[in-house]
Amino acid sequence: MTDRAAGVIHDIGYQRYQGPRLGRGYAVGSLLTHSLRTAYGLGRSAKAKVFPWLVVGIVGVVAVVVTAIRSVTGEVVLSYLDFPDAVFPLAVLFCAVVAPELVSRDLRSGVLSLYFSRPLRRTDYGLAKLAALIGAVWLLLTGPMLVMFLGGVFSVDGWRAVWDEVGDFGSGLAYAALHAVLVSAVSLLIASLVSRRAVAAPIVVAAFLVTLPIVGLLETAGGETARQLSGLFSPETLLVGVRVWLAPEPDSMDLGGFGPLYGAVTVALVAACAGLLLVRYRRVRA
Amino acid sequence: MSLIATESLTKRYGPRVTALADLTVTVEPGIIGLVGANGAGKSTLIKILLGLLPPTGGSARVLGLDPVRQGEQVRARVGYMPEHDSLPPDLIAAELVTHLARVSGLPRTSARERASETLRHVGLYEERYRQVGGYSTGMKQRVKLAQALVHDPDLLLLDEPTNGLDPAGRDAMLELISRIGTEFGISIVVCSHLLGEVERICDSLVAIDAGRLLRADRISSMTTATGVLVIEVDEGTEELAEALAGLDVGEVRRDGPALLVPLTGDDIYDRVLRAVAERDLPLHRLDQRHHRVAELFATETTETTETTVTQS
């Protein structure tokens, strides 16, 4: 840049862009990272950061307390697998606020027409948003679990114990992923149908709450088979069912021989929500 | 290669509504005005060109690409400014435009640089770190234009860019569009229901009505072919009419108190003036008629099925 050194005033007129143009995959990735940042209020006003970080704080405190108790008394209050179940209501609350933030807001502002006029397919938009929410919920659950893991590793003796700890932590991460996928798929589908955030949020919470009494009713009033199947009717108990099926423990939910059914219903529910989400974005006016 | 070419393009919504009917038009690079009343099918045409709507029949090519099968390639090279509100109010303008540049395929650093550059070109450099929600209508329109321009497209599709602007804002927006077309070297299709607005900045016009092509031609050929000199005198109109008829200047018509003479050459002004001066008539008005194009479209009843707009 010799002329710049010589202090020549540059023509500040329009310059054509000669650089690379990355394709659809990059476009989807950009939308995904932008949405993931949006979920935690990054790059947004301070007001948008309050709620997500409040939930992170509460979940974090739970993890810190559990870790502290373990390091002092040696007693494991919550295992890695227990942790996602224990904070399930917080994850739902998080989704109830973040899912509308990710999709309802876009419906209302009309920004979809700006996305769809770019090298991005309508279904890409839905999938990127879903992946972003899954990532956000998974980080919400696993970040505090990492605190528990670090505390745990330093409180056990011997390599063998550390290795066991890693294995437990790994299954905890996988179970957290299952939580994240199911909760995200259901709440994002609901939010994608409602353009007002204040309306979408309570509907998301309700979707997870109203199903619980059905489970309770079947559990108390039904016969043995009804009791074993009762967990299928609510996302929360459905997840516990999958966990019990894959990692049976004493004193856990009685599934009878229906374990695989819990797995199948979970997969079907996620697939249905994701499928409907894509249909929704194929149809949406923009 | 033509900029846009459509061949018997048809779009129907259900059995009743026909948005576009057998539209065949070829457009060469430049600034093109797409005019028609609300509901004439302008937005439908734009969405088909972007590959966002599949046509019911016929075909279209944009920059030599088929928007139905190569929609992503088309959209990578085209910038679109929608008619309606389309900006999330809680985002900072610079962030929004950077984000949309990345969705268009620009790497992170280039996206940020071009976002600032583009916001400067549309006149929002100072305000670029403010939230879009706090912007005036005119500023929002500029952000919408910036996001369409940020990835340096070869073609801009602007749907009613002056919507909701006051007269000063309209002028500024039109001037900006004209600069993008002439100085930046980007072809532009400007949709508008206001002919008087687009004819000021466009090289050529495509007029559609009820989904059919009314006329497509270069502005210059429309105006030169139909240029009219308007002469008004306070008295002696009859006398002047007779005199002009004898001058062999073409057909002299009456329009209220004024006389209309076809503007066939540069010497018409002089000859008319001489005729007025010789008879010592009080000349009230002598000018070339504006908005001739508007009248042309208003009186146009014959359907042109195929017209080629060419530009050297």
XYZ file of C-alpha atoms in Angstrom:
598
model
C 0.000 0.000 0.000
C 2.511 2.581 -1.106
C -0.038 5.202 -2.008
C -1.607 4.986 1.433
C 1.784 5.651 3.000
C 2.138 8.668 0.751
C -1.067 10.041 2.228
C -3.129 9.934 -0.934
C -6.808 10.347 -0.285
C -8.530 7.211 -1.487
C -11.602 7.118 -3.573
C -14.210 6.152 -1.015
C -16.731 5.249 -3.660
C -18.429 1.924 -3.919
C -16.192 -1.111 -4.178
C -17.277 -4.410 -5.598
C -16.754 -7.451 -3.389
C -14.170 -9.798 -4.884
C -13.762 -12.198 -1.962
C -15.133 -15.684 -1.500
C -18.835 -16.395 -1.288
C -19.432 -19.344 0.982
C -22.429 -21.512 0.328
C -25.550 -22.711 2.014
C -23.749 -24.689 4.735
C -21.963 -21.565 5.916
C -25.217 -19.602 5.787
C -26.897 -22.185 8.024
C -23.911 -22.158 10.377
C -24.051 -18.364 10.610
C -27.726 -18.461 11.483
C -27.068 -21.190 14.052
C -24.302 -19.311 15.877
C -26.271 -16.065 15.735
C -29.289 -17.847 17.253
C -27.181 -19.533 19.920
C -25.828 -16.130 20.912
C -29.361 -14.721 20.883
C -30.480 -17.486 23.261
C -28.071 -16.178 25.897
C -28.690 -12.522 25.033
C -25.195 -12.020 23.620
C -24.967 -9.102 21.230
C -28.266 -7.884 22.621
C -29.435 -5.398 25.202
C -28.812 -5.954 28.894
C -32.510 -6.664 29.354
C -32.294 -9.645 27.003
C -29.486 -11.130 29.079
C -31.312 -11.060 32.431
C -33.538 -14.091 32.130
C -31.218 -16.630 30.478
C -28.402 -15.842 32.884
C -30.765 -15.958 35.859
C -31.656 -19.544 34.914
C -27.991 -20.354 34.331
C -27.263 -18.935 37.785
C -29.896 -21.056 39.524
C -28.849 -24.252 37.743
C -25.238 -23.386 38.541
C -26.004 -22.888 42.226
C -27.664 -26.324 42.346
C -24.524 -27.858 40.846
C -22.221 -25.987 43.212
C -24.229 -27.055 46.274
C -24.258 -30.689 45.113
C -20.512 -30.563 44.510
C -19.848 -28.960 47.880
C -21.891 -31.552 49.749
C -20.073 -34.330 47.943
C -16.612 -32.953 48.659
C -17.403 -32.425 52.343
C -19.474 -35.472 53.234
C -18.677 -37.755 50.297
C -22.381 -38.289 49.718
C -23.628 -38.015 46.125
C -26.910 -36.088 46.427
C -27.528 -35.934 42.685
C -25.806 -38.183 40.154
C -25.021 -36.919 36.652
C -28.131 -38.717 35.450
C -30.271 -37.260 38.248
C -29.178 -33.736 37.492
C -31.125 -33.101 34.228
C -34.264 -34.572 35.842
C -33.816 -32.395 38.912
C -33.535 -29.154 36.942
C -36.133 -30.132 34.329
C -38.589 -27.352 35.331
C -35.796 -24.812 34.901
C -34.976 -26.153 31.446
C -38.640 -25.842 30.496
C -38.765 -22.293 31.814
C -35.619 -21.475 29.869
C -37.175 -22.827 26.659
C -40.439 -21.019 27.315
C -38.571 -17.722 27.139
C -35.793 -18.526 24.665
C -37.785 -20.453 22.016
C -40.139 -17.498 21.380
C -37.092 -15.241 21.418
C -35.594 -17.322 18.609
C -38.588 -17.805 16.341
C -41.689 -15.830 17.419
C -39.745 -12.592 17.215
C -38.705 -13.342 13.624
C -42.298 -14.101 12.668
C -43.469 -10.813 14.082
C -40.741 -8.574 12.696
C -40.995 -10.012 9.177
C -37.259 -10.689 9.038
C -38.019 -14.105 7.530
C -38.330 -12.491 4.115
C -34.748 -11.245 4.487
C -33.541 -14.746 5.373
C -35.490 -16.527 2.656
C -34.168 -14.152 -0.017
C -30.664 -15.445 0.740
C -28.952 -18.732 -0.148
C -30.791 -20.549 2.602
C -33.762 -22.858 2.314
C -36.868 -22.461 4.379
C -36.255 -25.811 6.035
C -32.652 -24.785 6.777
C -34.004 -21.944 8.841
C -36.139 -24.288 10.970
C -33.312 -26.768 11.458
C -30.754 -24.075 12.340
C -33.100 -22.608 14.948
C -33.816 -26.060 16.389
C -30.114 -26.905 16.548
C -29.422 -23.571 18.247
C -32.054 -24.162 20.925
C -30.872 -27.736 21.507
C -27.325 -26.407 21.879
C -28.437 -23.676 24.269
C -30.373 -26.098 26.515
C -27.572 -28.646 26.416
C -25.051 -26.019 27.504
C -27.434 -24.939 30.259
C -27.481 -28.506 31.593
C -23.905 -29.563 30.962
C -22.082 -26.415 32.049
C -23.045 -26.964 35.693
C -22.428 -30.705 35.273
C -18.874 -29.840 34.335
C -18.541 -28.100 37.704
C -19.810 -31.284 39.378
C -17.366 -33.360 37.333
C -14.349 -31.234 38.213
C -15.340 -31.377 41.877
C -15.897 -35.124 41.616
C -12.603 -35.914 39.912
C -10.642 -34.183 42.634
C -12.549 -35.874 45.447
C -12.095 -39.492 44.314
C -8.974 -41.584 44.800
C -7.177 -43.598 42.168
C -7.263 -43.731 38.388
C -9.935 -46.376 38.380
C -12.321 -44.100 40.279
C -11.494 -41.207 37.970
C -12.236 -43.406 34.966
C -15.603 -44.389 36.486
C -16.289 -40.718 37.064
C -15.558 -39.959 33.375
C -17.939 -42.733 32.327
C -20.710 -41.399 34.577
C -20.105 -37.883 33.330
C -20.291 -39.115 29.721
C -23.646 -40.782 30.254
C -24.793 -37.607 32.016
C -23.863 -35.570 28.928
C -25.772 -37.983 26.705
C -28.838 -37.860 28.937
C -28.648 -34.060 28.984
C -28.577 -34.158 25.174
C -31.734 -36.273 25.146
C -33.392 -33.751 27.462
C -32.274 -30.866 25.285
C -33.531 -32.458 22.065
C -36.973 -33.336 23.399
C -37.653 -30.120 25.304
C -36.357 -27.983 22.424
C -38.301 -29.778 19.713
C -41.604 -29.407 21.574
C -41.120 -25.790 22.645
C -39.730 -24.560 19.315
C -42.663 -26.064 17.412
C -45.093 -24.257 19.704
C -43.188 -20.972 19.490
C -42.992 -21.193 15.690
C -46.795 -21.120 15.534
C -47.248 -18.056 17.734
C -45.899 -14.679 16.702
C -46.381 -13.004 20.091
C -43.697 -13.942 22.590
C -45.862 -13.192 25.622
C -48.462 -15.659 24.327
C -46.006 -18.336 23.235
C -44.167 -18.557 26.579
C -47.120 -19.666 28.753
C -48.265 -22.121 26.080
C -44.838 -23.777 26.144
C -44.918 -24.082 29.932
C -48.492 -25.382 29.799
C -47.561 -28.053 27.245
C -45.176 -29.552 29.778
C -47.411 -29.038 32.815
C -50.890 -30.091 31.665
C -49.681 -33.551 30.767
C -48.437 -34.307 34.270
C -51.890 -34.852 35.869
C -52.622 -37.496 33.219
C -49.572 -39.398 34.400
C -50.602 -38.966 38.021
C -54.121 -40.156 37.312
C -52.974 -43.287 35.486
C -50.426 -44.019 38.177
C -52.908 -43.967 41.022
C -56.125 -45.170 39.411
C -54.934 -47.588 36.746
C -53.861 -51.204 36.931
C -50.293 -52.418 36.697
C -50.030 -52.052 32.902
C -51.582 -48.602 33.031
C -49.038 -47.613 35.665
C -46.158 -48.920 33.631
C -47.381 -47.010 30.571
C -48.371 -43.837 32.424
C -44.976 -42.218 31.962
C -45.494 -42.053 28.195
C -47.982 -39.235 28.526
C -45.711 -36.467 29.723
C -42.327 -35.367 28.373
C -40.794 -35.308 31.821
C -41.716 -38.877 32.766
C -41.054 -40.035 29.222
C -37.436 -38.973 29.602
C -37.159 -40.687 32.976
C -38.598 -43.798 31.352
C -35.897 -43.814 28.674
C -33.258 -43.366 31.354
C -34.613 -46.234 33.437
C -34.814 -48.418 30.343
C -31.218 -47.761 29.318
C -29.671 -47.518 32.778
C -31.820 -49.455 35.247
C -31.366 -48.599 38.898
C -33.061 -50.011 42.030
C -36.096 -48.108 43.292
C -36.702 -46.449 39.953
C -39.836 -46.246 37.880
C -41.429 -49.618 37.086
C -41.611 -49.950 33.289
C -42.401 -53.648 33.053
C -41.273 -54.706 29.596
C -42.201 -51.401 28.026
C -38.724 -49.840 28.096
C -38.226 -49.948 24.317
C -41.654 -48.377 23.876
C -40.465 -45.374 25.889
C -37.496 -45.095 23.555
C -39.677 -45.387 20.463
C -42.196 -42.811 21.697
C -39.394 -40.359 22.482
C -37.919 -40.736 18.996
C -41.367 -40.462 17.412
C -42.247 -37.352 19.409
C -39.017 -35.597 18.461
C -39.376 -36.625 14.811
C -42.980 -35.444 14.722
C -42.144 -32.058 16.267
C -39.170 -31.532 13.955
C -41.207 -32.632 10.930
C -44.075 -30.299 11.781
C -41.572 -27.492 12.338
C -40.226 -27.974 8.819
C -43.738 -28.104 7.378
C -44.497 -24.920 9.263
C -41.565 -23.104 7.667
C -42.297 -24.483 4.242
C -45.757 -22.951 4.481
C -45.106 -19.735 6.381
C -45.760 -16.521 4.503
C -42.685 -14.405 4.030
C -27.032 -12.191 -21.685
C -30.185 -10.444 -20.612
C -30.714 -9.520 -16.991
C -34.168 -11.020 -16.675
C -36.131 -12.999 -19.224
C -39.543 -14.516 -18.721
C -41.377 -16.764 -21.121
C -45.170 -17.126 -20.809
C -44.781 -16.806 -17.049
C -48.009 -17.617 -15.256
C -48.859 -17.747 -11.572
C -52.223 -18.770 -10.237
C -53.276 -18.955 -6.603
C -56.011 -21.555 -6.563
C -58.460 -21.829 -9.452
C -59.719 -18.244 -9.237
C -56.854 -15.873 -8.674
C -54.407 -15.270 -11.499
C -51.506 -13.132 -10.345
C -49.474 -13.350 -13.542
C -50.836 -14.291 -16.935
C -48.621 -15.343 -19.805
C -45.954 -12.734 -19.101
C -43.160 -12.641 -21.633
C -40.592 -9.914 -21.216
C -36.855 -9.474 -21.623
C -34.963 -6.881 -19.634
C -31.396 -5.722 -20.186
C -29.086 -4.400 -17.441
C -29.744 -0.915 -16.090
C -32.328 0.639 -13.802
C -35.686 -0.832 -14.582
C -38.981 0.437 -13.277
C -41.612 -2.222 -12.711
C -44.851 -0.313 -12.515
C -48.434 -1.307 -12.005
C -51.316 -0.682 -9.632
C -51.399 -2.441 -6.277
C -52.264 -6.065 -6.937
C -50.997 -5.990 -10.523
C -48.597 -8.839 -9.789
C -45.354 -6.946 -9.165
C -44.521 -8.628 -5.865
C -45.479 -12.031 -7.239
C -43.102 -11.514 -10.153
C -40.288 -10.495 -7.783
C -40.851 -13.583 -5.623
C -40.789 -15.867 -8.645
C -37.554 -14.234 -9.809
C -36.043 -14.910 -6.376
C -37.113 -18.526 -6.517
C -39.373 -18.074 -3.488
C -42.532 -18.943 -5.399
C -42.786 -21.633 -8.065
C -44.534 -20.435 -11.234
C -47.679 -22.256 -12.315
C -46.537 -22.178 -15.910
C -43.856 -20.766 -18.173
C -40.292 -20.063 -17.209
C -38.023 -17.304 -15.979
C -34.290 -16.667 -16.072
C -32.431 -14.273 -13.813
C -28.779 -13.500 -14.598
C -28.906 -16.542 -16.863
C -30.011 -18.820 -14.020
C -33.268 -20.656 -13.520
C -34.749 -19.505 -10.190
C -36.790 -22.692 -9.810
C -33.849 -25.080 -9.963
C -30.964 -22.750 -9.083
C -32.723 -20.652 -6.471
C -29.755 -20.590 -4.105
C -27.330 -19.391 -6.794
C -29.808 -16.721 -7.861
C -30.319 -15.527 -4.292
C -26.574 -15.385 -3.687
C -26.263 -12.838 -6.499
C -29.457 -10.880 -5.977
C -30.340 -8.413 -3.229
C -33.965 -8.071 -2.183
C -35.613 -5.220 -0.334
C -39.109 -6.264 0.700
C -42.043 -3.905 0.752
C -43.165 -4.509 4.310
C -41.471 -4.034 7.652
C -38.821 -6.679 7.976
C -36.372 -5.502 10.626
C -36.076 -6.927 14.143
C -36.350 -3.832 16.366
C -34.050 -5.021 19.143
C -30.948 -5.450 16.993
C -28.264 -2.900 16.329
C -28.227 -1.924 12.632
C -24.553 -2.801 12.134
C -25.047 -6.209 13.804
C -28.128 -7.004 11.754
C -26.520 -6.097 8.433
C -23.333 -8.010 9.354
C -25.376 -11.069 10.306
C -27.357 -10.952 7.054
C -24.130 -10.531 5.065
C -22.857 -13.746 6.639
C -26.091 -15.554 5.800
C -25.420 -14.389 2.223
C -22.088 -16.219 2.378
C -19.550 -13.516 3.271
C -16.809 -14.556 5.718
C -16.939 -12.935 9.163
C -14.410 -10.130 8.607
C -15.626 -9.203 5.140
C -19.187 -9.228 6.420
C -18.359 -6.718 9.137
C -16.393 -4.448 6.808
C -18.990 -4.466 4.092
C -21.804 -3.883 6.596
C -20.161 -0.634 7.759
C -19.344 0.364 4.195
C -22.867 -0.263 2.989
C -24.420 1.579 5.908
C -22.159 4.496 5.047
C -23.298 4.396 1.421
C -26.947 4.573 2.449
C -26.162 7.452 4.818
C -26.386 5.721 8.191
C -22.730 5.687 9.183
C -23.120 7.802 12.322
C -26.211 5.968 13.505
C -25.080 2.432 12.747
C -24.615 1.373 16.388
C -28.162 2.239 17.348
C -31.041 -0.201 17.694
C -33.205 -0.431 14.587
C -36.356 -0.048 16.702
C -35.440 3.574 17.418
C -35.032 4.508 13.755
C -37.391 6.675 11.722
C -39.234 5.181 8.748
C -36.698 6.696 6.370
C -33.785 5.211 8.285
C -35.454 1.809 8.403
C -35.890 1.915 4.626
C -32.179 2.659 4.333
C -31.296 -0.308 6.539
C -33.499 -2.482 4.329
C -31.634 -1.163 1.304
C -28.266 -1.714 3.023
C -29.018 -5.368 3.781
C -29.960 -5.905 0.130
C -26.710 -4.316 -1.016
C -24.299 -5.688 1.592
C -23.245 -8.820 -0.300
C -22.558 -6.824 -3.486
C -25.281 -8.345 -5.652
C -25.404 -8.111 -9.438
C -29.075 -7.289 -9.289
C -31.180 -5.455 -6.715
C -34.905 -6.091 -6.479
C -36.532 -3.213 -4.614
C -40.203 -3.565 -3.750
C -41.777 -0.150 -3.227
C -38.632 1.432 -1.730
C -40.296 4.816 -1.146
C -43.227 3.383 0.802
C -44.170 5.473 3.804
C -41.624 8.206 3.120
C -42.343 11.919 3.061
C -41.570 13.859 -0.169
C -38.035 14.752 0.936
C -37.404 11.170 1.989
C -38.705 9.938 -1.365
C -36.360 12.216 -3.256
C -33.403 11.118 -1.150
C -34.241 7.434 -1.604
C -34.681 7.830 -5.372
C -31.398 9.670 -5.639
C -29.682 6.911 -3.678
C -31.158 4.230 -5.941
C -30.117 6.187 -9.004
C -26.553 6.433 -7.650
C -26.401 2.708 -6.931
C -27.509 2.023 -10.490
C -25.199 4.477 -12.228
C -22.126 4.794 -9.997
C -22.034 1.361 -8.352
C -22.841 -0.414 -11.587
C -25.535 -2.653 -10.120
C -28.685 -3.377 -12.086
C -31.861 -2.521 -10.249
C -35.501 -3.395 -10.626
C -37.629 -0.839 -8.776
C -41.235 -1.794 -8.145
C -43.642 1.031 -7.701
C -47.260 1.943 -8.157
C -46.155 5.542 -8.732
C -45.028 5.917 -12.311
C -43.989 9.543 -11.912
C -41.485 8.439 -9.310
C -39.688 5.673 -11.140
C -39.615 7.334 -14.536
C -37.276 9.921 -13.045
C -34.542 7.394 -12.321
C -35.131 4.476 -14.680
C -33.622 3.628 -18.046
C -36.500 1.413 -18.965
C -39.977 0.634 -17.804
C -42.008 -2.531 -17.571
C -45.675 -1.910 -16.931
C -47.979 -4.679 -15.843
C -51.657 -4.631 -15.128
C -53.687 -7.507 -13.689
C -50.773 -9.846 -14.248
C -50.404 -8.978 -17.919
C -47.656 -7.072 -19.629
C -48.870 -3.654 -20.663
C -45.699 -2.369 -22.162
C -41.945 -2.686 -21.807
C -39.607 -0.228 -23.388
C -36.747 2.156 -22.803
C -37.841 5.451 -21.269
C -36.018 7.425 -23.964
C -37.854 5.692 -26.766
C -41.153 6.287 -25.034
C -40.577 9.963 -24.507
C -38.917 10.850 -27.796
C -41.634 9.134 -29.732
C -44.311 10.981 -27.874
C -42.693 14.289 -26.881
C -45.125 17.160 -27.057
C -44.652 20.898 -26.907
C -47.360 22.746 -25.042
C -48.086 26.319 -26.123
C -50.539 28.565 -24.390
C -51.305 32.136 -25.367
C -53.615 34.494 -23.513
C -55.425 35.462 -26.726
C -55.370 34.564 -30.381
C -55.257 30.811 -29.869
C -57.229 30.196 -33.082
C -54.945 32.428 -35.079
C -51.857 30.636 -33.765
C -53.394 27.225 -34.427
C -53.922 28.189 -38.061
C -50.427 29.552 -38.333
C -48.871 26.429 -36.843
C -50.934 24.206 -39.125
C -49.410 26.061 -42.051
C -45.883 25.551 -40.728
C -45.792 21.849 -41.460
C -44.901 20.889 -37.855
C -47.217 17.923 -37.772
C -50.679 17.603 -36.334
C -51.646 20.454 -34.042
C -54.067 19.420 -31.303
C -56.128 21.406 -28.812
C -56.011 20.609 -25.132
C -58.237 23.088 -23.325
C -56.648 26.518 -23.711
C -53.359 24.987 -24.869
C -52.075 23.839 -28.223
C -50.053 20.652 -28.528
C -47.403 20.240 -31.176
C -45.449 17.008 -31.567
C -41.828 17.614 -30.696
C -40.180 16.121 -33.742
C -36.962 18.124 -33.816
C -34.884 20.762 -32.057
C -36.007 23.550 -34.369
C -39.653 23.176 -33.382
C -39.143 25.526 -30.425
C -37.691 28.242 -32.686
C -40.337 27.906 -35.355
C -43.154 28.040 -32.825
C -41.608 31.028 -31.077
C -41.186 32.858 -34.368
C -44.810 32.178 -35.252
C -45.901 33.626 -31.909
C -43.594 36.650 -32.183
C -44.619 37.482 -35.771
C -48.249 37.719 -34.698
C -47.328 39.584 -31.507
C -49.363 37.220 -29.331
C -49.094 37.265 -25.506
C -47.282 34.002 -24.803
C -48.349 32.460 -21.518
C -46.598 29.116 -21.535
C -44.216 27.144 -23.699
C -42.848 23.902 -22.363
C -42.305 20.266 -22.995
C -45.006 18.177 -21.464
C -43.940 16.173 -18.427
C -45.361 12.831 -17.340
C -45.939 11.945 -20.906
C -45.138 8.364 -20.031
C -47.960 8.267 -17.535
C -50.460 9.298 -20.168
C -49.004 6.788 -22.486
C -49.694 3.979 -20.059
C -53.091 5.327 -19.163
C -54.243 5.359 -22.766
C -52.496 2.179 -23.735
C -55.148 -0.424 -24.362
C -53.535 -2.764 -26.818
C -51.681 -5.614 -25.259
C -48.112 -6.053 -26.227
C -47.294 -9.681 -25.805
C -43.620 -9.429 -26.434
C -41.462 -6.400 -26.244
C -37.750 -6.323 -25.909
C -36.084 -3.637 -23.935
C -32.582 -3.111 -25.158
C -29.842 -0.955 -23.933
C -26.572 -0.289 -25.595
